Amino acid sequence: DPMFPHRDKSALVKKEMQVFRQVVGDDDDSEQLLAAALACARYRVVVKRPRKAPAVAGPEPTTRLEGKSSRYDIYSIKALPA
């Protein structure tokens, strides 16, 4: 999964994910993507990250939802209309 950084453990990820990562590459432009998303979004931007990874550089997320392996950083821009 390109969202997760490369790991040095002995167990490899599934072959499909290895090929997918080779095609898409690493997540080196997340800061620029977040800035572009925040500039275009009307209400919120949600970023999926590994649970223990630092937040993407830039503004702090308004809210975080954590699961066992993933975390969702939510950047609220304004409230949804009623």
PDB file of C-alpha atoms in Angstrom:
ATOM      1  CA  ASP A   1       0.000   0.000   0.000  1.00  0.00           C
ATOM      2  CA  PRO A   2       1.659   3.283  -1.057  1.00  0.00           C
ATOM      3  CA  MET A   3       0.108   4.992   1.983  1.00  0.00           C
ATOM      4  CA  PHE A   4       2.366   2.965   4.267  1.00  0.00           C
ATOM      5  CA  PRO A   5       6.100   3.725   4.236  1.00  0.00           C
ATOM      6  CA  HIS A   6       8.601   1.085   3.180  1.00  0.00           C
ATOM      7  CA  ARG A   7       9.332  -1.366   5.968  1.00  0.00           C
ATOM      8  CA  ASP A   8      12.383  -3.471   6.686  1.00  0.00           C
ATOM      9  CA  LYS A   9      10.583  -6.463   8.161  1.00  0.00           C
ATOM     10  CA  SER A  10      11.294  -9.901   6.774  1.00  0.00           C
ATOM     11  CA  ALA A  11       7.685 -10.583   5.732  1.00  0.00           C
ATOM     12  CA  LEU A  12       6.882  -9.037   2.368  1.00  0.00           C
ATOM     13  CA  VAL A  13       3.544  -7.560   1.387  1.00  0.00           C
ATOM     14  CA  LYS A  14       1.448  -9.358  -1.242  1.00  0.00           C
ATOM     15  CA  LYS A  15       2.789  -9.329  -4.794  1.00  0.00           C
ATOM     16  CA  GLU A  16      -0.105  -7.202  -6.029  1.00  0.00           C
ATOM     17  CA  MET A  17       0.807  -4.450  -3.545  1.00  0.00           C
ATOM     18  CA  GLN A  18       4.505  -4.722  -4.449  1.00  0.00           C
ATOM     19  CA  VAL A  19       3.671  -4.139  -8.126  1.00  0.00           C
ATOM     20  CA  PHE A  20       1.200  -1.372  -7.244  1.00  0.00           C
ATOM     21  CA  ARG A  21       3.860   0.436  -5.208  1.00  0.00           C
ATOM     22  CA  GLN A  22       6.337   0.183  -8.109  1.00  0.00           C
ATOM     23  CA  VAL A  23       3.779   1.766 -10.450  1.00  0.00           C
ATOM     24  CA  VAL A  24       2.578   4.561  -8.145  1.00  0.00           C
ATOM     25  CA  GLY A  25       5.809   5.191  -6.276  1.00  0.00           C
ATOM     26  CA  ASP A  26       6.281   6.475  -2.751  1.00  0.00           C
ATOM     27  CA  ASP A  27       4.184   9.187  -1.137  1.00  0.00           C
ATOM     28  CA  ASP A  28       6.717  12.018  -1.552  1.00  0.00           C
ATOM     29  CA  ASP A  29       4.310  14.792  -2.534  1.00  0.00           C
ATOM     30  CA  SER A  30       1.722  14.502   0.254  1.00  0.00           C
ATOM     31  CA  GLU A  31       2.350  18.046   1.523  1.00  0.00           C
ATOM     32  CA  GLN A  32       1.663  19.552  -1.916  1.00  0.00           C
ATOM     33  CA  LEU A  33      -1.376  17.320  -2.436  1.00  0.00           C
ATOM     34  CA  LEU A  34      -2.849  18.363   0.922  1.00  0.00           C
ATOM     35  CA  ALA A  35      -2.334  22.054   0.108  1.00  0.00           C
ATOM     36  CA  ALA A  36      -4.017  21.611  -3.294  1.00  0.00           C
ATOM     37  CA  ALA A  37      -6.914  19.661  -1.753  1.00  0.00           C
ATOM     38  CA  LEU A  38      -7.437  22.303   0.945  1.00  0.00           C
ATOM     39  CA  ALA A  39      -7.429  25.033  -1.715  1.00  0.00           C
ATOM     40  CA  CYS A  40     -10.131  23.250  -3.749  1.00  0.00           C
ATOM     41  CA  ALA A  41     -12.318  21.683  -1.054  1.00  0.00           C
ATOM     42  CA  ARG A  42     -15.520  23.328   0.116  1.00  0.00           C
ATOM     43  CA  TYR A  43     -16.204  21.562   3.399  1.00  0.00           C
ATOM     44  CA  ARG A  44     -13.467  19.131   4.415  1.00  0.00           C
ATOM     45  CA  VAL A  45     -10.482  17.051   3.351  1.00  0.00           C
ATOM     46  CA  VAL A  46      -9.883  13.565   4.757  1.00  0.00           C
ATOM     47  CA  VAL A  47      -6.405  12.005   4.622  1.00  0.00           C
ATOM     48  CA  LYS A  48      -5.831   8.311   5.344  1.00  0.00           C
ATOM     49  CA  ARG A  49      -2.519   7.650   7.116  1.00  0.00           C
ATOM     50  CA  PRO A  50      -0.859   4.814   9.017  1.00  0.00           C
ATOM     51  CA  ARG A  51      -2.005   4.984  12.650  1.00  0.00           C
ATOM     52  CA  LYS A  52       1.404   5.874  14.118  1.00  0.00           C
ATOM     53  CA  ALA A  53       2.658   8.080  11.270  1.00  0.00           C
ATOM     54  CA  PRO A  54       3.070  11.806  11.772  1.00  0.00           C
ATOM     55  CA  ALA A  55       0.484  14.106  10.218  1.00  0.00           C
ATOM     56  CA  VAL A  56       1.188  15.532   6.780  1.00  0.00           C
ATOM     57  CA  ALA A  57       3.208  18.749   7.055  1.00  0.00           C
ATOM     58  CA  GLY A  58       0.974  21.781   7.046  1.00  0.00           C
ATOM     59  CA  PRO A  59      -2.033  22.711   9.150  1.00  0.00           C
ATOM     60  CA  GLU A  60      -3.008  20.465  12.060  1.00  0.00           C
ATOM     61  CA  PRO A  61      -6.027  18.231  11.418  1.00  0.00           C
ATOM     62  CA  THR A  62      -9.267  19.336  13.051  1.00  0.00           C
ATOM     63  CA  THR A  63     -10.171  15.760  14.030  1.00  0.00           C
ATOM     64  CA  ARG A  64      -8.545  12.329  13.973  1.00  0.00           C
ATOM     65  CA  LEU A  65     -10.278   8.951  13.776  1.00  0.00           C
ATOM     66  CA  GLU A  66      -7.997   6.026  14.643  1.00  0.00           C
ATOM     67  CA  GLY A  67      -8.438   2.349  13.857  1.00  0.00           C
ATOM     68  CA  LYS A  68      -6.128  -0.615  14.438  1.00  0.00           C
ATOM     69  CA  SER A  69      -3.762   0.127  11.542  1.00  0.00           C
ATOM     70  CA  SER A  70      -5.035   3.323   9.928  1.00  0.00           C
ATOM     71  CA  ARG A  71      -5.934   6.829  10.951  1.00  0.00           C
ATOM     72  CA  TYR A  72      -8.083   9.419   9.208  1.00  0.00           C
ATOM     73  CA  ASP A  73      -6.991  13.035   9.600  1.00  0.00           C
ATOM     74  CA  ILE A  74      -9.932  15.355   8.946  1.00  0.00           C
ATOM     75  CA  TYR A  75      -9.330  18.965   7.953  1.00  0.00           C
ATOM     76  CA  SER A  76     -12.613  20.862   8.331  1.00  0.00           C
ATOM     77  CA  ILE A  77     -13.009  24.023   6.287  1.00  0.00           C
ATOM     78  CA  LYS A  78     -16.597  24.972   7.120  1.00  0.00           C
ATOM     79  CA  ALA A  79     -19.750  23.303   8.408  1.00  0.00           C
ATOM     80  CA  LEU A  80     -21.966  21.331   6.062  1.00  0.00           C
ATOM     81  CA  PRO A  81     -25.188  23.137   5.112  1.00  0.00           C
ATOM     82  CA  ALA A  82     -28.316  22.151   7.012  1.00  0.00           C
TER      83      ALA A  82
END
